Amino acid sequence: MPKTFLPSFVDKAQMERRQLEGLKWTVQHAYRGCEHYRNAMDRACVEPMDIQSLDDIQKLPFTTSDDLRAGYPFPLLSVPFSDVVRIHASSGTTGKRKILAYTQKDVDDWGHFFARCYEMAGLTPEDRVQIAVGYGVWTAGVGFQLGCERFGAMAVPAGPGNIDMQCDFLVDLQSTVMCCTASMGLLMAEEIHRRGLQDKIALRKMIFGSERSSDAMRQRIKDLLGLEEMFDIVGMTELYGPGTGQDCTRHEGIHYWADYYLLEIVDPDTLQPVAPGELGEMVVTTLQKEATPLIRYRTRDLSRLITRPCSCGSILPMHDRILGRSDDMIIFRAVNIYPGQVDSALSQIEEVSSEYQIVLERRDDGKDYMTLRVESRDGTDRSHYPEIERKVASAVKKAVLVSCDVEVNDYGALPRSERKSKRVFDHRSF
Ligand code: ZN
């Protein structure tokens, strides 16, 4: 019997019993160990004893990234310092970086469920895993490495960049799996192709983290390298790091580790749960984390639960890919719209580039209007523009359920930015 990292529970009832135990433990532990949580629960007039069912989670107050920053450098710490064996930090792209602490059990748990990611991707101890993500104070490299060693495959801790060295390792060490961002994957695929190394390497799978990738980009990587499969791994520093979920070989959604955390999807405006399968903000509550437990932590990431079970038969529930950030939400004609929805609708249309702008205005009739500016592909004849407009308008209407005017521009007409491009221009006055 090969070693497995999958949960031992066999049905939903067993899973929920385990979750309730974890929830009760977490609330008790945080209330006792952390002043912030104790104060927040006191203010919300809820005590650990009030948590008697999974639904009772809704009685608990939310935790936000501001709470993490306010407690800098050791926010939400719920154990004595003598129990802390490690810290990691987030990259801090928005404001001060966040520092999270780990006990030995937290590190062990992380390694265990990260090994599950490799298991779900169908790896065996024979695999050689080239880890081309950042090492250091970030959770990325360290996490991929921890899981790989725990799983029992061979880790090649290459780190990011350094294409020459990556190519050497792929040829000399015959790595079978590469972990990187999708952009790095594309860069590698093109470079391997350019150097004519396809027949000299043994790469079969790629695992992509921390970045959204379009289907077109993935298909190009797969074709150039002749890969068997590609996987999306998810995670964030606040919640251990990468490895808190991944798609299985059926690729029907991202299985998440319901034995380690609870996932709620809420409307970012009202903070009420959305209907199952609807898009909303992901809110996580840890079930076993000791040093820095999270209680209803608002991740700002948008996704939806996938309500049908996976054909692989796993009991582990699934969510969709991350479809954007709730901070980017637009309210238009009483409908919540996320630029990510427009983004993903456009990525299905071959005739347009990935650039776009959303312009909102209030016209003389007092109504709000949305115009979507898109770009044609290089070399498209302008006589096709009306047809492209109709196609885009219908795809966007299907995605966001409201109509918009579409304006097709020549390729290259919309501004590019090396940093995040501004995509939403809201000219409405409130
Ligand atoms: Zn599955």
Coordinates of C-alpha atoms and ligand atoms in Angstrom, one line a residue:
M1 CA 0.0 0.0 0.0
P2 CA 1.7 3.3 -1.1
K3 CA 1.9 6.1 1.4
T4 CA -1.0 8.6 1.1
F5 CA -1.5 12.1 2.3
L6 CA -5.2 12.2 1.6
P7 CA -7.6 12.6 4.5
S8 CA -8.8 9.5 6.3
F9 CA -12.5 10.4 6.4
V10 CA -14.7 8.6 4.1
D11 CA -17.9 10.6 3.9
K12 CA -19.2 14.1 4.3
A13 CA -20.6 13.5 7.8
Q14 CA -17.2 12.3 9.0
M15 CA -15.6 15.3 7.3
E16 CA -18.0 17.7 9.0
R17 CA -17.5 16.2 12.4
R18 CA -13.7 16.7 12.0
Q19 CA -14.3 20.3 10.8
L20 CA -16.5 21.1 13.8
E21 CA -13.9 19.7 16.2
G22 CA -11.3 21.9 14.5
L23 CA -13.5 24.9 14.5
K24 CA -14.2 24.6 18.2
W25 CA -10.6 24.0 19.0
T26 CA -9.5 27.0 17.0
V27 CA -12.0 29.4 18.5
Q28 CA -11.0 28.3 22.1
H29 CA -7.3 28.4 21.3
A30 CA -7.5 31.9 19.7
Y31 CA -9.7 33.3 22.5
R32 CA -7.3 32.0 25.1
G33 CA -4.0 32.9 23.4
C34 CA -4.6 36.1 21.5
E35 CA -5.7 39.4 22.8
H36 CA -6.9 40.6 19.4
Y37 CA -9.3 37.6 18.9
R38 CA -10.5 37.8 22.5
N39 CA -11.4 41.5 22.1
A40 CA -13.0 41.0 18.7
M41 CA -15.2 38.2 20.0
D42 CA -16.1 40.1 23.1
R43 CA -17.1 43.0 21.0
A44 CA -19.3 40.7 18.8
C45 CA -20.7 39.2 22.1
V46 CA -19.7 35.7 21.2
E47 CA -17.9 33.2 23.3
P48 CA -16.1 29.9 22.3
M49 CA -19.0 28.0 23.9
D50 CA -21.4 29.5 21.4
I51 CA -19.8 27.5 18.6
Q52 CA -21.8 24.3 18.5
S53 CA -22.3 23.7 14.8
L54 CA -20.5 24.6 11.6
D55 CA -23.2 27.2 10.8
D56 CA -22.3 29.0 14.1
I57 CA -19.2 30.2 12.3
Q58 CA -21.4 33.1 11.1
K59 CA -21.6 34.4 14.7
L60 CA -17.8 35.0 14.6
P61 CA -16.3 38.4 13.6
F62 CA -14.3 38.7 10.4
T63 CA -10.5 39.2 10.4
T64 CA -8.9 41.4 7.8
S65 CA -5.4 42.2 6.5
D66 CA -5.6 45.4 8.5
D67 CA -5.7 43.3 11.7
L68 CA -2.6 41.5 10.5
R69 CA -0.8 44.8 9.8
A70 CA -2.0 46.4 13.1
G71 CA -0.3 43.7 15.1
Y72 CA 3.0 44.0 13.2
P73 CA 5.5 42.3 13.6
F74 CA 3.7 39.3 15.3
P75 CA 0.0 39.7 14.6
L76 CA -2.6 37.3 15.9
L77 CA 0.1 35.2 17.7
S78 CA -1.8 32.7 19.8
V79 CA 1.1 30.7 21.3
P80 CA 4.1 31.7 23.5
F81 CA 7.2 32.7 21.6
S82 CA 9.0 29.5 22.9
D83 CA 6.6 27.5 20.7
V84 CA 7.4 29.5 17.5
V85 CA 10.0 27.8 15.3
R86 CA 9.8 29.9 12.2
I87 CA 8.4 33.0 10.5
H88 CA 7.6 33.8 6.9
A89 CA 6.7 37.1 5.3
S90 CA 4.5 38.1 2.4
S91 CA 6.0 40.2 -0.3
G92 CA 4.2 43.4 0.9
T93 CA 3.2 44.8 -2.5
T94 CA 0.4 46.8 -0.8
G95 CA 1.6 48.5 2.3
K96 CA 3.7 47.0 5.1
R97 CA 4.6 43.3 4.7
K98 CA 2.8 40.7 6.8
I99 CA 4.8 38.4 9.0
L100 CA 3.3 35.1 10.1
A101 CA 4.6 32.7 12.7
Y102 CA 4.6 28.8 12.7
T103 CA 5.0 26.2 15.4
Q104 CA 6.6 22.9 14.6
K105 CA 3.1 21.3 14.2
D106 CA 2.2 24.1 11.7
V107 CA 5.3 23.3 9.7
D108 CA 4.5 19.6 9.8
D109 CA 0.9 20.1 8.8
W110 CA 2.0 22.3 5.9
G111 CA 4.4 19.7 4.7
H112 CA 1.7 17.0 5.0
F113 CA -0.9 18.8 2.9
F114 CA 1.7 20.0 0.4
A115 CA 2.7 16.4 -0.2
R116 CA -1.0 15.8 -0.9
C117 CA -0.7 18.3 -3.8
Y118 CA 2.1 16.2 -5.4
E119 CA 0.0 13.1 -4.8
M120 CA -3.0 14.6 -6.4
A121 CA -0.8 15.5 -9.4
G122 CA 0.0 11.8 -9.8
L123 CA 3.7 12.0 -8.9
T124 CA 5.6 9.1 -7.5
P125 CA 8.8 9.0 -5.4
E126 CA 10.7 8.4 -8.7
D127 CA 9.8 12.0 -9.8
R128 CA 12.4 14.8 -9.8
V129 CA 10.9 18.1 -9.0
Q130 CA 12.6 21.3 -10.2
I131 CA 11.4 24.1 -7.9
A132 CA 11.8 27.3 -9.8
V133 CA 10.1 29.7 -7.4
G134 CA 11.5 32.2 -4.8
Y135 CA 13.4 31.0 -1.8
G136 CA 14.0 33.1 1.3
V137 CA 11.6 34.6 3.7
W138 CA 8.7 34.0 1.3
T139 CA 6.7 30.9 1.7
A140 CA 7.1 29.8 -2.0
G141 CA 10.3 27.9 -2.4
V142 CA 10.4 26.6 1.2
G143 CA 6.9 25.3 0.9
F144 CA 7.4 23.4 -2.4
Q145 CA 10.6 21.9 -1.0
L146 CA 9.0 20.9 2.3
G147 CA 6.1 19.1 0.5
C148 CA 8.4 17.5 -2.0
E149 CA 10.7 16.0 0.6
R150 CA 7.7 14.9 2.7
F151 CA 6.2 13.3 -0.3
G152 CA 9.5 11.5 -1.1
A153 CA 10.3 12.8 -4.5
M154 CA 13.7 14.4 -5.3
A155 CA 13.7 18.2 -5.0
V156 CA 15.9 20.3 -7.2
P157 CA 15.8 23.7 -5.4
A158 CA 16.7 25.8 -8.5
G159 CA 15.0 29.0 -7.5
P160 CA 13.5 31.5 -10.0
G161 CA 15.1 32.9 -13.1
N162 CA 18.5 31.8 -14.3
I163 CA 17.3 30.2 -17.5
D164 CA 20.7 28.7 -18.4
M165 CA 20.9 26.8 -15.1
Q166 CA 17.3 25.7 -15.4
C167 CA 18.0 24.3 -18.9
D168 CA 21.1 22.5 -17.6
F169 CA 19.2 20.9 -14.8
L170 CA 16.4 19.8 -17.0
V171 CA 18.9 18.1 -19.3
D172 CA 21.5 16.8 -16.8
L173 CA 19.2 15.8 -13.9
Q174 CA 16.3 14.8 -16.1
S175 CA 13.7 16.6 -13.9
T176 CA 10.2 15.3 -14.6
V177 CA 8.2 18.1 -12.9
M178 CA 8.7 21.8 -12.8
C179 CA 7.1 24.2 -10.3
C180 CA 7.0 27.9 -11.4
T181 CA 4.7 30.7 -12.3
A182 CA 2.9 30.4 -15.7
S183 CA 5.0 33.3 -17.1
M184 CA 8.2 31.5 -16.2
G185 CA 6.7 28.3 -17.7
L186 CA 6.1 30.1 -21.0
L187 CA 9.6 31.6 -20.9
M188 CA 11.1 28.1 -20.3
A189 CA 9.0 26.5 -23.0
E190 CA 10.1 29.0 -25.6
E191 CA 13.7 28.8 -24.6
I192 CA 13.8 25.0 -24.6
H193 CA 12.2 25.1 -28.0
R194 CA 14.7 27.8 -29.3
R195 CA 17.6 25.7 -28.0
G196 CA 16.2 22.5 -29.5
L197 CA 16.3 20.7 -26.2
Q198 CA 12.8 19.1 -26.4
D199 CA 14.3 15.6 -27.1
K200 CA 16.9 15.9 -24.4
I201 CA 14.6 16.6 -21.4
A202 CA 12.2 14.4 -19.4
L203 CA 9.7 17.0 -18.3
R204 CA 6.2 15.6 -18.0
K205 CA 4.3 18.0 -15.7
M206 CA 4.3 21.6 -14.6
I207 CA 2.7 23.0 -11.4
F208 CA 1.8 26.7 -11.6
G209 CA 1.5 28.9 -8.6
S210 CA 0.6 32.4 -7.6
E211 CA -0.5 33.9 -10.9
R212 CA -3.5 33.7 -13.1
S213 CA -2.8 32.3 -16.5
S214 CA -4.9 32.3 -19.6
D215 CA -6.0 29.1 -21.3
A216 CA -4.2 30.2 -24.5
M217 CA -0.9 30.6 -22.6
R218 CA -1.2 27.2 -21.0
Q219 CA -2.0 25.5 -24.3
R220 CA 1.1 27.1 -25.8
I221 CA 3.3 25.9 -23.0
K222 CA 1.9 22.4 -23.2
D223 CA 2.3 22.2 -27.0
L224 CA 5.9 23.6 -27.0
L225 CA 7.0 21.1 -24.3
G226 CA 4.8 18.1 -25.2
L227 CA 3.7 18.0 -21.5
E228 CA 1.3 15.4 -20.2
E229 CA -0.3 17.7 -17.7
M230 CA -0.3 21.1 -15.9
F231 CA -1.7 21.9 -12.5
D232 CA -2.8 25.0 -10.6
I233 CA -1.7 25.2 -7.0
V234 CA -3.2 27.8 -4.7
G235 CA -2.2 29.3 -1.3
M236 CA -1.3 32.5 0.5
T237 CA 1.2 33.4 3.2
E238 CA -1.5 34.1 5.8
L239 CA -2.8 30.5 5.3
Y240 CA 0.5 28.6 5.7
G241 CA 1.7 29.4 2.2
P242 CA 1.3 27.7 -1.2
G243 CA -0.2 24.2 -1.3
T244 CA -3.6 24.7 0.3
G245 CA -5.3 23.4 -2.8
Q246 CA -4.8 22.1 -6.3
D247 CA -6.6 20.5 -9.2
C248 CA -6.4 16.7 -9.5
T249 CA -5.7 14.9 -12.8
R250 CA -9.3 15.4 -13.9
H251 CA -8.9 19.2 -13.8
E252 CA -12.5 19.9 -12.9
G253 CA -11.7 22.5 -10.2
I254 CA -9.3 23.2 -7.4
H255 CA -9.7 20.7 -4.5
Y256 CA -9.1 22.4 -1.3
W257 CA -8.1 20.9 2.0
A258 CA -11.3 21.0 4.0
D259 CA -9.6 19.1 6.9
Y260 CA -7.2 22.1 7.4
Y261 CA -9.5 25.1 6.8
L262 CA -13.1 26.1 6.2
L263 CA -13.9 28.1 3.1
E264 CA -16.8 30.5 3.0
I265 CA -17.7 32.6 -0.1
V266 CA -19.4 35.9 0.8
D267 CA -20.7 39.0 -1.0
P268 CA -17.8 41.5 -0.3
D269 CA -20.4 44.2 0.0
T270 CA -22.9 42.7 2.4
L271 CA -20.6 40.0 3.9
Q272 CA -23.5 37.6 3.7
P273 CA -22.9 34.1 2.1
V274 CA -23.6 33.9 -1.6
A275 CA -25.7 31.1 -3.1
P276 CA -23.6 27.9 -3.6
G277 CA -21.7 28.3 -6.9
E278 CA -21.9 32.1 -7.1
L279 CA -18.9 34.3 -7.3
G280 CA -17.8 36.0 -4.1
E281 CA -14.9 36.7 -1.8
M282 CA -13.1 33.7 -0.2
V283 CA -13.1 33.8 3.6
V284 CA -11.0 31.2 5.4
T285 CA -11.0 29.8 8.9
T286 CA -8.2 27.5 9.9
L287 CA -8.9 24.3 11.8
Q288 CA -5.5 23.2 13.1
K289 CA -3.2 26.2 12.9
E290 CA -1.5 26.9 16.2
A291 CA 0.8 30.0 16.0
T292 CA -1.4 32.3 13.8
P293 CA -4.9 30.8 13.5
L294 CA -7.2 32.6 11.1
I295 CA -10.8 33.2 12.0
R296 CA -13.0 34.2 9.0
Y297 CA -10.1 35.9 7.3
R298 CA -11.1 37.9 4.3
T299 CA -8.6 37.0 1.6
R300 CA -10.0 39.5 -1.0
D301 CA -9.6 36.8 -3.6
L302 CA -12.7 36.0 -5.6
S303 CA -13.8 32.6 -6.6
R304 CA -16.8 30.3 -6.5
L305 CA -17.5 26.9 -5.0
I306 CA -17.9 24.2 -7.5
T307 CA -21.0 22.4 -6.4
R308 CA -20.8 19.2 -8.4
P309 CA -18.4 16.5 -7.1
C310 CA -15.2 15.8 -9.0
S311 CA -15.3 12.7 -11.2
C312 CA -12.1 11.5 -9.4
G313 CA -14.4 10.5 -6.5
S314 CA -12.5 12.6 -3.9
I315 CA -14.6 13.8 -1.1
L316 CA -12.5 17.0 -0.9
P317 CA -14.6 19.9 -2.1
M318 CA -13.5 22.2 -5.0
H319 CA -13.4 25.9 -5.8
D320 CA -12.9 27.6 -9.1
R321 CA -9.6 29.3 -10.1
I322 CA -9.0 32.7 -8.5
L323 CA -11.0 35.2 -10.6
G324 CA -9.7 38.5 -9.3
R325 CA -9.7 40.7 -6.2
S326 CA -12.8 41.9 -4.4
D327 CA -11.1 45.4 -4.0
D328 CA -11.7 45.7 -7.8
M329 CA -15.4 45.2 -7.6
I330 CA -17.6 47.6 -9.6
I331 CA -21.3 48.1 -8.7
F332 CA -23.1 48.8 -12.0
R333 CA -26.9 48.9 -12.2
A334 CA -27.1 47.1 -8.9
V335 CA -25.0 44.2 -10.2
N336 CA -21.5 43.4 -8.7
I337 CA -19.0 43.1 -11.5
Y338 CA -15.4 42.2 -11.2
P339 CA -12.9 43.0 -14.0
G340 CA -11.7 39.4 -13.7
Q341 CA -15.0 38.3 -15.1
V342 CA -14.6 40.5 -18.2
D343 CA -11.0 39.3 -18.4
S344 CA -12.0 35.7 -18.5
A345 CA -14.8 36.3 -21.0
L346 CA -12.4 38.1 -23.3
S347 CA -9.8 35.3 -23.0
Q348 CA -12.3 33.0 -24.7
I349 CA -12.5 35.2 -27.8
E350 CA -9.7 34.7 -30.3
E351 CA -10.2 37.9 -32.2
V352 CA -9.2 40.3 -29.4
S353 CA -6.0 40.9 -27.4
S354 CA -5.7 40.6 -23.6
E355 CA -5.9 44.4 -23.2
Y356 CA -9.1 46.1 -22.3
Q357 CA -10.6 49.1 -20.5
I358 CA -14.0 49.4 -18.8
V359 CA -15.5 52.9 -18.9
L360 CA -18.5 53.8 -16.7
E361 CA -20.5 57.0 -17.2
R362 CA -23.9 58.4 -16.3
R363 CA -25.6 59.9 -19.3
D364 CA -28.2 62.7 -19.6
D365 CA -31.1 60.2 -19.2
G366 CA -29.8 59.6 -15.7
K367 CA -28.8 56.0 -16.4
D368 CA -25.4 54.4 -16.1
Y369 CA -23.7 53.0 -19.1
M370 CA -20.7 50.7 -19.5
T371 CA -18.4 50.9 -22.5
L372 CA -15.8 48.2 -23.0
R373 CA -12.8 49.1 -25.1
V374 CA -11.0 46.1 -26.6
E375 CA -8.2 45.6 -29.1
S376 CA -8.3 43.5 -32.2
R377 CA -5.5 41.1 -32.9
D378 CA -2.6 42.4 -34.9
G379 CA -3.4 42.6 -38.6
T380 CA -7.2 42.3 -38.3
D381 CA -9.1 44.0 -41.1
R382 CA -11.4 46.8 -39.8
S383 CA -14.3 45.4 -41.8
H384 CA -14.5 42.6 -39.2
Y385 CA -14.9 45.0 -36.3
P386 CA -18.7 45.1 -36.2
E387 CA -18.8 41.3 -36.0
I388 CA -16.1 41.3 -33.2
E389 CA -18.2 43.9 -31.3
R390 CA -21.2 41.7 -31.4
K391 CA -19.2 38.7 -30.3
V392 CA -17.6 40.5 -27.3
A393 CA -20.9 42.1 -26.2
S394 CA -22.7 38.8 -26.1
A395 CA -19.8 37.0 -24.2
V396 CA -19.6 39.8 -21.7
K397 CA -23.4 39.9 -21.2
K398 CA -23.3 36.2 -20.6
A399 CA -20.5 36.6 -18.0
V400 CA -21.7 39.6 -16.0
L401 CA -25.5 39.6 -16.9
V402 CA -25.6 43.3 -17.9
S403 CA -25.2 44.8 -21.4
C404 CA -22.4 47.0 -22.4
D405 CA -21.3 49.0 -25.5
V406 CA -18.2 47.6 -27.2
E407 CA -15.6 49.6 -28.9
V408 CA -13.0 47.7 -31.0
N409 CA -9.6 49.5 -31.4
D410 CA -6.6 48.6 -33.6
Y411 CA -4.0 46.4 -32.0
G412 CA -1.7 48.4 -29.8
A413 CA -4.1 51.3 -29.3
L414 CA -4.6 50.8 -25.6
P415 CA -1.8 51.8 -23.2
R416 CA 0.5 49.1 -21.9
S417 CA 2.1 49.2 -18.5
E418 CA 4.8 47.0 -16.9
R419 CA 3.0 47.4 -13.7
K420 CA -0.6 46.6 -13.2
S421 CA -2.6 48.4 -16.0
K422 CA -5.5 50.7 -15.0
R423 CA -8.5 49.1 -16.5
V424 CA -11.5 50.7 -14.9
F425 CA -12.4 54.3 -15.5
D426 CA -15.5 55.3 -13.5
H427 CA -16.7 58.8 -14.6
R428 CA -20.0 58.5 -12.7
S429 CA -20.6 61.1 -10.0
F430 CA -22.4 59.9 -6.9
Ligands
ZN1 ZN -10.7 15.5 -8.5

